[in-house]
CSV table of C-alpha atoms and ligand atoms in Angstrom, one decimal:
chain,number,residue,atom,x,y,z
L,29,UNK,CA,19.3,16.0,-17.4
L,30,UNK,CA,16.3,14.0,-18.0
L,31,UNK,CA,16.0,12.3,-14.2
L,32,UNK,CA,15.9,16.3,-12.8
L,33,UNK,CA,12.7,16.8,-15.6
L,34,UNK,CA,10.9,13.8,-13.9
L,35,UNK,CA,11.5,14.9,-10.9
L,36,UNK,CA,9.8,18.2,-12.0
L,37,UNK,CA,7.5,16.7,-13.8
L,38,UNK,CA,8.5,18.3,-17.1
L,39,UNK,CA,9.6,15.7,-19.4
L,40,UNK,CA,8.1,14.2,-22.7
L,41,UNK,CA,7.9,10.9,-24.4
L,42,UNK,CA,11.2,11.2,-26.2
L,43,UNK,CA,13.0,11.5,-22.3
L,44,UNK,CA,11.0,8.5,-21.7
L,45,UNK,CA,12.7,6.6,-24.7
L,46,UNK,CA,15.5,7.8,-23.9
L,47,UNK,CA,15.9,6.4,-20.5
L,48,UNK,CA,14.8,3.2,-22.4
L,49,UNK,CA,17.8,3.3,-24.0
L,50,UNK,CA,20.2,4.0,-21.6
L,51,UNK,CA,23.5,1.9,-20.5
L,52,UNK,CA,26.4,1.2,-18.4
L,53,UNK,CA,26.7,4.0,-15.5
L,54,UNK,CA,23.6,5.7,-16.8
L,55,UNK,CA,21.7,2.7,-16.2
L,56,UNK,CA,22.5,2.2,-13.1
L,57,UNK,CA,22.3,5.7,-12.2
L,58,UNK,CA,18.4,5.2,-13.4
L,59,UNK,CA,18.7,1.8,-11.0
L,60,UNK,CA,19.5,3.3,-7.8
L,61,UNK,CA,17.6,6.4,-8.4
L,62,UNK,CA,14.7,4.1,-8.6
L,63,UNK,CA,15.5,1.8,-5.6
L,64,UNK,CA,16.1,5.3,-3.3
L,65,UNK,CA,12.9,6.4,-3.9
L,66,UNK,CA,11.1,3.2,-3.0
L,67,UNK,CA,13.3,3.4,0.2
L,68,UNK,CA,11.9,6.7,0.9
L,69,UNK,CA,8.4,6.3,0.8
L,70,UNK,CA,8.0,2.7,2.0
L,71,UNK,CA,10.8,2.3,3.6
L,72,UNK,CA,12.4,-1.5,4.1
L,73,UNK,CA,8.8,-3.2,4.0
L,74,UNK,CA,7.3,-5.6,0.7
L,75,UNK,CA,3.7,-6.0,1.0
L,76,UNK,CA,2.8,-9.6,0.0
L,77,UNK,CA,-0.7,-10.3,-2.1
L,78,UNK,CA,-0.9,-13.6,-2.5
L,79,UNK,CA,-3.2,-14.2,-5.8
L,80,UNK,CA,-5.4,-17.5,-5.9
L,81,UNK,CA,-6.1,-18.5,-9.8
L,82,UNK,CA,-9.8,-19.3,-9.0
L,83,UNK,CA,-11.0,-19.9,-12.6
L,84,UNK,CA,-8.9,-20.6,-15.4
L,85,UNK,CA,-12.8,-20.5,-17.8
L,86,UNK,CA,-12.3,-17.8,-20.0
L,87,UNK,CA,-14.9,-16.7,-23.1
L,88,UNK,CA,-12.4,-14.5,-24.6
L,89,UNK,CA,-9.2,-14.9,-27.1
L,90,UNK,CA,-6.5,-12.5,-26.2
L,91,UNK,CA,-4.2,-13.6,-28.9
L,92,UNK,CA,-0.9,-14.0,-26.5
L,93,UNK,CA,-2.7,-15.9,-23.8
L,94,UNK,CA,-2.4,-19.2,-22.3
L,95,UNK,CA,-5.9,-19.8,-21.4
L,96,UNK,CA,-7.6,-18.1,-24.2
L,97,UNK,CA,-10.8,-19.8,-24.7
L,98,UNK,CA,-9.9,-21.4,-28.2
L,99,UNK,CA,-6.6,-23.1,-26.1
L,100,UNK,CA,-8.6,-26.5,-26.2
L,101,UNK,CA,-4.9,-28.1,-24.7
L,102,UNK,CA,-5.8,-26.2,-21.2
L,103,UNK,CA,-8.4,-28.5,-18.7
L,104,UNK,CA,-10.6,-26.3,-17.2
L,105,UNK,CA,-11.5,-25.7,-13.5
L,106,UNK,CA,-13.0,-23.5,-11.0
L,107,UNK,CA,-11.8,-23.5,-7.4
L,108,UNK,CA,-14.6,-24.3,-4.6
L,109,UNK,CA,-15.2,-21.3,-2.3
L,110,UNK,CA,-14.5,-23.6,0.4
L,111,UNK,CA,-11.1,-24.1,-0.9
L,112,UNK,CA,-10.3,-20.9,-1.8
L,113,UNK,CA,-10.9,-20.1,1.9
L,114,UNK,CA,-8.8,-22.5,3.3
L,115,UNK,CA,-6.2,-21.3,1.0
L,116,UNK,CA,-6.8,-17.8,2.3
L,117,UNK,CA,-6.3,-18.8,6.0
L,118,UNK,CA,-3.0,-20.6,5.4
L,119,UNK,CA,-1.7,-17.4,3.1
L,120,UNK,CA,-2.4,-15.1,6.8
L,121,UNK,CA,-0.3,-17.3,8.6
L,122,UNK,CA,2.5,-16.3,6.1
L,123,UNK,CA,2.2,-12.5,6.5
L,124,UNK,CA,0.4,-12.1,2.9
L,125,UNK,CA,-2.6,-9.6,3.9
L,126,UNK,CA,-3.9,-9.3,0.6
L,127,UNK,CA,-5.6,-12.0,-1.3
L,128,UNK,CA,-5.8,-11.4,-5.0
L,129,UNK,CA,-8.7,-13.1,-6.3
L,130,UNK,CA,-8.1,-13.8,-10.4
L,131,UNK,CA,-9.8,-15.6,-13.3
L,132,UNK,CA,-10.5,-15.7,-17.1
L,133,UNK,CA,-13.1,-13.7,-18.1
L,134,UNK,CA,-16.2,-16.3,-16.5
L,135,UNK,CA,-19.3,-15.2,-16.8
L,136,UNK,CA,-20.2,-18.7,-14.2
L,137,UNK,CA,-19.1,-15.9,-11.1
L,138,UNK,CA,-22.4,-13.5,-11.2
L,139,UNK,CA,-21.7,-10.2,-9.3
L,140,UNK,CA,-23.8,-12.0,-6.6
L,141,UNK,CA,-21.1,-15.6,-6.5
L,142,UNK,CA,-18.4,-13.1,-6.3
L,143,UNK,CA,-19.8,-11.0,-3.9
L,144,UNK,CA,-20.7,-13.9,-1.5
L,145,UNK,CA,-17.0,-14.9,-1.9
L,146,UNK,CA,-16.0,-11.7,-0.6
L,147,UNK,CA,-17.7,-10.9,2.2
L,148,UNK,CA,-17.1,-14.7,3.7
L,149,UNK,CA,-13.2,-14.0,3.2
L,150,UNK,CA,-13.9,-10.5,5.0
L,151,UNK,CA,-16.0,-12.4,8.1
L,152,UNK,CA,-13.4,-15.3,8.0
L,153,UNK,CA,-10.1,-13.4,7.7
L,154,UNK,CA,-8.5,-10.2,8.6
L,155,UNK,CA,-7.8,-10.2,4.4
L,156,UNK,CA,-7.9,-7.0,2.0
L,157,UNK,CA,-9.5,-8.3,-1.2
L,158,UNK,CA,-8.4,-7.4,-4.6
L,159,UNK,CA,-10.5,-9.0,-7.6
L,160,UNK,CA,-8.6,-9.2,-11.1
L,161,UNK,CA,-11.7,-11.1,-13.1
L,162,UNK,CA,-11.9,-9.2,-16.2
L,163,UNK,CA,-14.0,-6.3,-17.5
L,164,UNK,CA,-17.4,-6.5,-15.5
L,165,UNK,CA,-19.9,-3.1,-15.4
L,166,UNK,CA,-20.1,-0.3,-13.5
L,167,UNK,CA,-22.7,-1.7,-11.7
L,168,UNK,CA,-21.2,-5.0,-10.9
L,169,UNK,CA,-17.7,-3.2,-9.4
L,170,UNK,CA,-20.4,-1.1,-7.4
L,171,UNK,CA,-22.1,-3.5,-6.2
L,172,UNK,CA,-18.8,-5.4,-5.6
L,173,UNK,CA,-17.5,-2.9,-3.4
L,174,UNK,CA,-20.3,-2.9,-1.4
L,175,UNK,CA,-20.3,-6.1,-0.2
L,176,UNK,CA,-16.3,-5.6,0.7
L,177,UNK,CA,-13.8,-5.7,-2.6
L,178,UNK,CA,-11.0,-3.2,-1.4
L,179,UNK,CA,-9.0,-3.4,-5.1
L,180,UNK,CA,-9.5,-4.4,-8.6
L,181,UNK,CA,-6.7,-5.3,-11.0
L,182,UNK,CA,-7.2,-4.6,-14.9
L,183,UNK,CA,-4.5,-4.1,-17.1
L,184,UNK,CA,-4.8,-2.0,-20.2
L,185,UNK,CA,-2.3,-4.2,-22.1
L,186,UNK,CA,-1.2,-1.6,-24.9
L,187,UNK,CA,-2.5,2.0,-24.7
L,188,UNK,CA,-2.1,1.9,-28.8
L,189,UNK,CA,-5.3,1.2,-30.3
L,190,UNK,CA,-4.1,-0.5,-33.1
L,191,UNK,CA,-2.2,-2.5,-31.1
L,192,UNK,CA,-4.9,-3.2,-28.9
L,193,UNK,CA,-7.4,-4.1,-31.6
L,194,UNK,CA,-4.8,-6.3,-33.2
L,195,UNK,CA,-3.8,-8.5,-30.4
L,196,UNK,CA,-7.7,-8.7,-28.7
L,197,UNK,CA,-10.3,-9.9,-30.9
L,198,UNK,CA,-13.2,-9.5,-28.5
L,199,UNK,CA,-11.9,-6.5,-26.8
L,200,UNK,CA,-12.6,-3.1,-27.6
L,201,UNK,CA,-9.9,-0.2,-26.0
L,202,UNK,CA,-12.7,2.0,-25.3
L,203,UNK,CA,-14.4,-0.2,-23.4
L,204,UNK,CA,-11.3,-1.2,-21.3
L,205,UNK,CA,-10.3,2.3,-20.3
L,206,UNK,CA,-13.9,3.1,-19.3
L,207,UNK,CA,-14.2,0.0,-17.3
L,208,UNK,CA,-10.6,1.8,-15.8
L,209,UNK,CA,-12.4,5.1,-15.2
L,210,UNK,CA,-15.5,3.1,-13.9
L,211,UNK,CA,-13.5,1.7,-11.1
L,212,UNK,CA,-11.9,4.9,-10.2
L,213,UNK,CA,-15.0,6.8,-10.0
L,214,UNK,CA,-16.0,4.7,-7.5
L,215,UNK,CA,-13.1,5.2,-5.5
L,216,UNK,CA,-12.1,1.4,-5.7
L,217,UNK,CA,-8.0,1.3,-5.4
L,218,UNK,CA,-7.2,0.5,-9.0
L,219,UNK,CA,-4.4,-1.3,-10.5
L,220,UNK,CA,-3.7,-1.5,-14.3
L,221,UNK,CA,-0.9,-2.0,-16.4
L,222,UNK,CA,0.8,-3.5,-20.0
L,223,UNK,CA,2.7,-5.8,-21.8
L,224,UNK,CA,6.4,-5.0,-22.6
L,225,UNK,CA,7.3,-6.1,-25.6
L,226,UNK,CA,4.0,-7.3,-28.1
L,227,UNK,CA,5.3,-8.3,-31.2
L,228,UNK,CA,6.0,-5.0,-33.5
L,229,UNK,CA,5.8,-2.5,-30.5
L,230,UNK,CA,7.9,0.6,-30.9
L,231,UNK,CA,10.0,2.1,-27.8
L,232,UNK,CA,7.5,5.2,-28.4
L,233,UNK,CA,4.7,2.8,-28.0
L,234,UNK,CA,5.9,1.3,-24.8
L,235,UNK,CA,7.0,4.6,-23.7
L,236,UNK,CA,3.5,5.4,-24.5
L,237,UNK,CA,2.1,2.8,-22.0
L,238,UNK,CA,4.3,4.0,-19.3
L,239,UNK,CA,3.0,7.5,-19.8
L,240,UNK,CA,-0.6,6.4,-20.0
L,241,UNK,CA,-0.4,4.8,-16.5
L,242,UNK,CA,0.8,8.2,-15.2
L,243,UNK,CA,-2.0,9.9,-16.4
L,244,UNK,CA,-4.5,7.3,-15.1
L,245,UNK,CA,-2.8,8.1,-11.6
L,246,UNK,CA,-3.1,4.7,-10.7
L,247,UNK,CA,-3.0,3.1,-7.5
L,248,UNK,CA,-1.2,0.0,-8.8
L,249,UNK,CA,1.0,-0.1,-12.0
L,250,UNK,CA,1.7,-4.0,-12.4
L,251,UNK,CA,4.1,-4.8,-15.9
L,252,UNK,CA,5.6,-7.6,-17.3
L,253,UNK,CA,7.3,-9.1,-20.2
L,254,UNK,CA,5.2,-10.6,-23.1
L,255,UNK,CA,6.7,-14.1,-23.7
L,256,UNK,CA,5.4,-15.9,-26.9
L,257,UNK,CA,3.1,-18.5,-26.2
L,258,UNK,CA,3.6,-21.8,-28.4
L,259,UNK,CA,-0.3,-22.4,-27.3
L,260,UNK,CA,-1.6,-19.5,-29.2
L,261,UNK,CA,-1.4,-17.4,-32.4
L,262,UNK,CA,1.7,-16.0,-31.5
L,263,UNK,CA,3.4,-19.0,-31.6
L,264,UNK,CA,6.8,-17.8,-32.8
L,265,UNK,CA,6.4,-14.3,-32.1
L,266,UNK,CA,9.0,-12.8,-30.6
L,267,UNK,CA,9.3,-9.8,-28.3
L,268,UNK,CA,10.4,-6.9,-29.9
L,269,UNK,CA,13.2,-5.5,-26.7
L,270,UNK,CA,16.2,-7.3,-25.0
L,271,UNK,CA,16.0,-8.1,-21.2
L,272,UNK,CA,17.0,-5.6,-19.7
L,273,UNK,CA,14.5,-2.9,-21.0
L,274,UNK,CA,12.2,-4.5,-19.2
L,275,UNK,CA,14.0,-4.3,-16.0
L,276,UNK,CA,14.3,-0.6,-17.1
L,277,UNK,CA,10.3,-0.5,-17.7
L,278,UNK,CA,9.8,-0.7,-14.0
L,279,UNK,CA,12.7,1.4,-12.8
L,280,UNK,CA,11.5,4.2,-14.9
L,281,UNK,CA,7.6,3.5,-13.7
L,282,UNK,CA,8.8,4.4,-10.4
L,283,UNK,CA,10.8,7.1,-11.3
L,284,UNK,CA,7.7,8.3,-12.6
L,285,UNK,CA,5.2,7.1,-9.9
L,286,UNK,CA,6.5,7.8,-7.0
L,287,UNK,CA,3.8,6.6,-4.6
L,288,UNK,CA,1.9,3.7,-6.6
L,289,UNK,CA,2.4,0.4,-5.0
L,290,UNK,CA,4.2,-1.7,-8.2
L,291,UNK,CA,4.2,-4.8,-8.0
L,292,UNK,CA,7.8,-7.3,-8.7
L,293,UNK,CA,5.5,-9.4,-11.5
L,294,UNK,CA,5.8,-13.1,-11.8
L,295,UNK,CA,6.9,-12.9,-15.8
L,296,UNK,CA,10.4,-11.0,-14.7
L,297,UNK,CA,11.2,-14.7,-13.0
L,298,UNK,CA,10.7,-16.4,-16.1
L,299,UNK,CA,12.9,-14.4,-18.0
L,300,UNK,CA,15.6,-14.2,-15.5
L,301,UNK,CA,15.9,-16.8,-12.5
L,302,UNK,CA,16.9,-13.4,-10.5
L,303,UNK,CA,14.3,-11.7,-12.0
L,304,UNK,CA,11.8,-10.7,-9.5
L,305,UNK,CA,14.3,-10.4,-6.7
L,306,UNK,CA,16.4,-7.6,-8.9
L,307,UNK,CA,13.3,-6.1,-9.5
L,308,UNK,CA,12.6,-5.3,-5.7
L,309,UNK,CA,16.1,-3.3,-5.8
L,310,UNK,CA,14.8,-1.4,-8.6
L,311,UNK,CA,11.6,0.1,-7.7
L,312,UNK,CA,9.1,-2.7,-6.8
L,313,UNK,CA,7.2,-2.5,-3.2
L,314,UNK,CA,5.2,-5.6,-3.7
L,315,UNK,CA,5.5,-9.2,-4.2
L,316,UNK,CA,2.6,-12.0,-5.5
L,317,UNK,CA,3.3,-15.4,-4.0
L,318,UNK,CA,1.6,-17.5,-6.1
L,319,UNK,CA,-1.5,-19.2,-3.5
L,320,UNK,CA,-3.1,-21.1,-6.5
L,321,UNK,CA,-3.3,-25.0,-4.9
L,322,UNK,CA,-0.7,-27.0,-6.6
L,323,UNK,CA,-2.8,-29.1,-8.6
L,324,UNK,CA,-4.3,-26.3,-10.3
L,325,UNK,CA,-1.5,-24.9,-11.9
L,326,UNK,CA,0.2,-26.6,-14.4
L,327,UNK,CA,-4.0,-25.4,-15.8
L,328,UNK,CA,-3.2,-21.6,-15.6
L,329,UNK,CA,0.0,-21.5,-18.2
L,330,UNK,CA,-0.9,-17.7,-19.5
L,331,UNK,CA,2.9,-17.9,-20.6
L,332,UNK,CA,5.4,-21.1,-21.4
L,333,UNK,CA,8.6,-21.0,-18.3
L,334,UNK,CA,5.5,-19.7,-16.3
L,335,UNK,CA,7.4,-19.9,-12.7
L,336,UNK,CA,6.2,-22.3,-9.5
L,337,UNK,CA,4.1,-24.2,-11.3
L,338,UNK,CA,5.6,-27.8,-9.3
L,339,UNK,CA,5.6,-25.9,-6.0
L,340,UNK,CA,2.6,-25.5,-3.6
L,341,UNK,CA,1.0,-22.5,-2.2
L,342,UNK,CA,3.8,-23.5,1.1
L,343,UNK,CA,6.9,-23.2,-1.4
L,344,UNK,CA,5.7,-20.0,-2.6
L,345,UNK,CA,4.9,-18.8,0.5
L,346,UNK,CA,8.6,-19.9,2.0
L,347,UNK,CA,10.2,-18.8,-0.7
L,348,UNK,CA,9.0,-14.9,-0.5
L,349,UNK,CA,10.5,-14.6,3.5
L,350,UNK,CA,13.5,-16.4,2.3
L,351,UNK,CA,14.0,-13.7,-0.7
L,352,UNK,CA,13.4,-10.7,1.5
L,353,UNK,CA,15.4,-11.8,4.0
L,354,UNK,CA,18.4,-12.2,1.7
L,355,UNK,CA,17.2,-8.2,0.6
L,356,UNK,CA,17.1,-7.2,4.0
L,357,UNK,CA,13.5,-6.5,3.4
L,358,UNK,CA,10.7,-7.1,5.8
L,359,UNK,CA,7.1,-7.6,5.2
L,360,UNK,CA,4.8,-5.3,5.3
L,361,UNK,CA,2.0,-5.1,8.4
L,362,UNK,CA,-1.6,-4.7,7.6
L,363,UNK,CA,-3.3,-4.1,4.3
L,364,UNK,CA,-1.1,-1.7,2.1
L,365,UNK,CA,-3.5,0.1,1.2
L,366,UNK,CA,-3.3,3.0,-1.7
L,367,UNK,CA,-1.4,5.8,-0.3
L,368,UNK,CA,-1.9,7.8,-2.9
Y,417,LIG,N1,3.2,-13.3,-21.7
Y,417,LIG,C1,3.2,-12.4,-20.7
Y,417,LIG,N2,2.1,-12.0,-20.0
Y,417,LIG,C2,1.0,-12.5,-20.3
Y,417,LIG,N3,-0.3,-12.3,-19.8
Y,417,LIG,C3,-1.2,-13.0,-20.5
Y,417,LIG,N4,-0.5,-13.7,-21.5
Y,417,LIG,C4,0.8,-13.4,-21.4
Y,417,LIG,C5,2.0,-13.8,-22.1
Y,417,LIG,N5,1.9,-14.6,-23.1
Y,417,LIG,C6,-0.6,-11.3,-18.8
Y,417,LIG,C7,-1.6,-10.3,-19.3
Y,417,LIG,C8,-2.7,-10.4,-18.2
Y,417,LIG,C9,-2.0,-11.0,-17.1
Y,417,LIG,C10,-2.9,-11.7,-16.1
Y,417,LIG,O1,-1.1,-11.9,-17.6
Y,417,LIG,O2,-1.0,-9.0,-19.2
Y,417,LIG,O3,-3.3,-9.2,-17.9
Y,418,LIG,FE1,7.2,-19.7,-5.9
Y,418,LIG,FE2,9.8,-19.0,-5.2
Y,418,LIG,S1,8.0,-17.8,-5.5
Y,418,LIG,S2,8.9,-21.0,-5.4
């Protein structure tokens, strides 16, 4: 049985697809399998990271996103440091002790900006710090982490080179995973992570992803659908799986990760209404708010149905107690670090 070979780590991409695949009692056999072993390593709690969209400049053109830099429909803005640390001091008095600095790829934030950025929030606040602001040098993460960055998000998006190449004009695969290795060599708590469903992906090639981010032995595994964006070249494009496999995507990422904090990722709410709350029953530990200021939002559309974009950084904030009380979840105290 293919759930006894993951717990003994002996299982091969074709178990993997298989799971994919699965149905009715099996399913939910995979479900609650999933949902016990979040219980048992972190127990009741949800850490909250609340992510600020400082910068929605970007110099690159991922084909599926929003606010690739050839989306001339998107205004563009940066968020003052000031503001971004008065959104940070309201997001503590919510229980959300990470913020989750994120941004197009803008060359405007110098290692030095960022790095100013980060050690005000660490003097001002009692904040962890993760950065997701695209592929930077080894000596920029270093340098980062120096002056205080605790985390780094950077998704792979497809471990299929072809894929990859096809879908990222100015990005190179090789490049991303040493940027990936980069990070982990200097022991920053990294976070990566795919998109389910690009256009003419196999279930061997997602299953591929899903192995990848057990070899990385990540820190963070964050996932979500890929929903066609009417803004971009895959205008029209559909994803390739139903729903539910990627509801299943996570539950098996925690089958197979036992101890990597995975986050419940905003896409799963525009998919399903329920989305991100089922998720949290099936594997996820850790919830996003969104802290972007309201009037910045509607400006950081990576995906149309994108979710919150009329409520404020409050409603967000609000609406996460509300959910986990409904769970019977609580939140989680202090940082959340790796505990790899
Ligand atoms: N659909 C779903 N997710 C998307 N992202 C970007 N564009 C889309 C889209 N059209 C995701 C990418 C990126 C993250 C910030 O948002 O995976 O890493
Ligand atoms: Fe934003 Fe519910 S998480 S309103």
């Amino acid at each position: 049985m293919i759930l006894e070979k993951i717990k003994k780590k002996k299982y091969d991409i074709q178990d993997i697809v298989t799971l994919l695949k699965a149905e009715g009692e099996y399913l939910k056999l995979i479900y609650n399998e999933a949902d016990k072993l979040r219980q048992s390593i972190f127990g009741d709690d949800i850490y909250l990271r609340g992510i600020i969209e400082f910068s929605n400049y970007c110099t690159i053109n991922c084909d599926y996103c929003g606010i690739r830099c050839e989306n001339t429909k998107v205004s563009r803005y940066r968020i003052s440091d000031d503001e971004i640390l008065k959104t940070c001091k309201l997001m503590q008095g919510y229980g959300q002790t990470t913020v989750v600095l994120q941004s197009g790829e803008d060359p405007f934030y110098t290692k030095e900006k960022l790095g100013a950025l980060i050690e005000r929030i660490k003097k001002e606040t009692s904040l962890a710090v993760t950065l997701s602001t695209g592929e930077r040098s080894r000596e920029e993460y270093r340098y980062l982490k120096e002056r205080g960055m605790d985390r780094y998000l950077l998704r792979f998006e497809t471990s299929n080179i072809d894929l990859f190449a096809r879908f990222h004009p100015d990005s190179d695969y090789e490049k991303r995973i040493e940027s990936l290795n980069n990070l982990k060599q200097l022991n920053i708590q990294t976070g990566s992570g795919f998109l389910i469903g690009l256009p003419g992906e196999t279930y061997e090639e997602l299953a591929g992803d899903m192995l990848f981010c057990t070899e990385l032995d990540l820190d963070m595994i964050g996932a979500g659908p890929f929903i066609s964006n009417p803004e971009t070249p895959l205008n029209g494009q559909e994803n390739p799986f139903d729903k539910e496999v990627y509801f299943k995507v996570i539950a098996i990422l925690r089958l197979l990760n036992p101890r990597a904090h995975i986050p419940s990722t905003t896409a799963f709410d525009a998919v399903d209404p329920m989305g991100r709350n089922k998720l949290l029953q099936r594997g996820a530990n850790v919830f996003m708010p969104n802290a972007t200021p309201q009037k910045y939002r509607a400006d950081y559309m990576l995906y149309p149905g994108k979710p919150c974009v009329d409520e404020s950084g409050d409603d967000c904030a609000r609406c996460i107690v509300a959910r986990l009380k409904m769970l019977g979840r609580n939140i989680g105290q202090g940082p959340g670090h790796s505990i790899r």
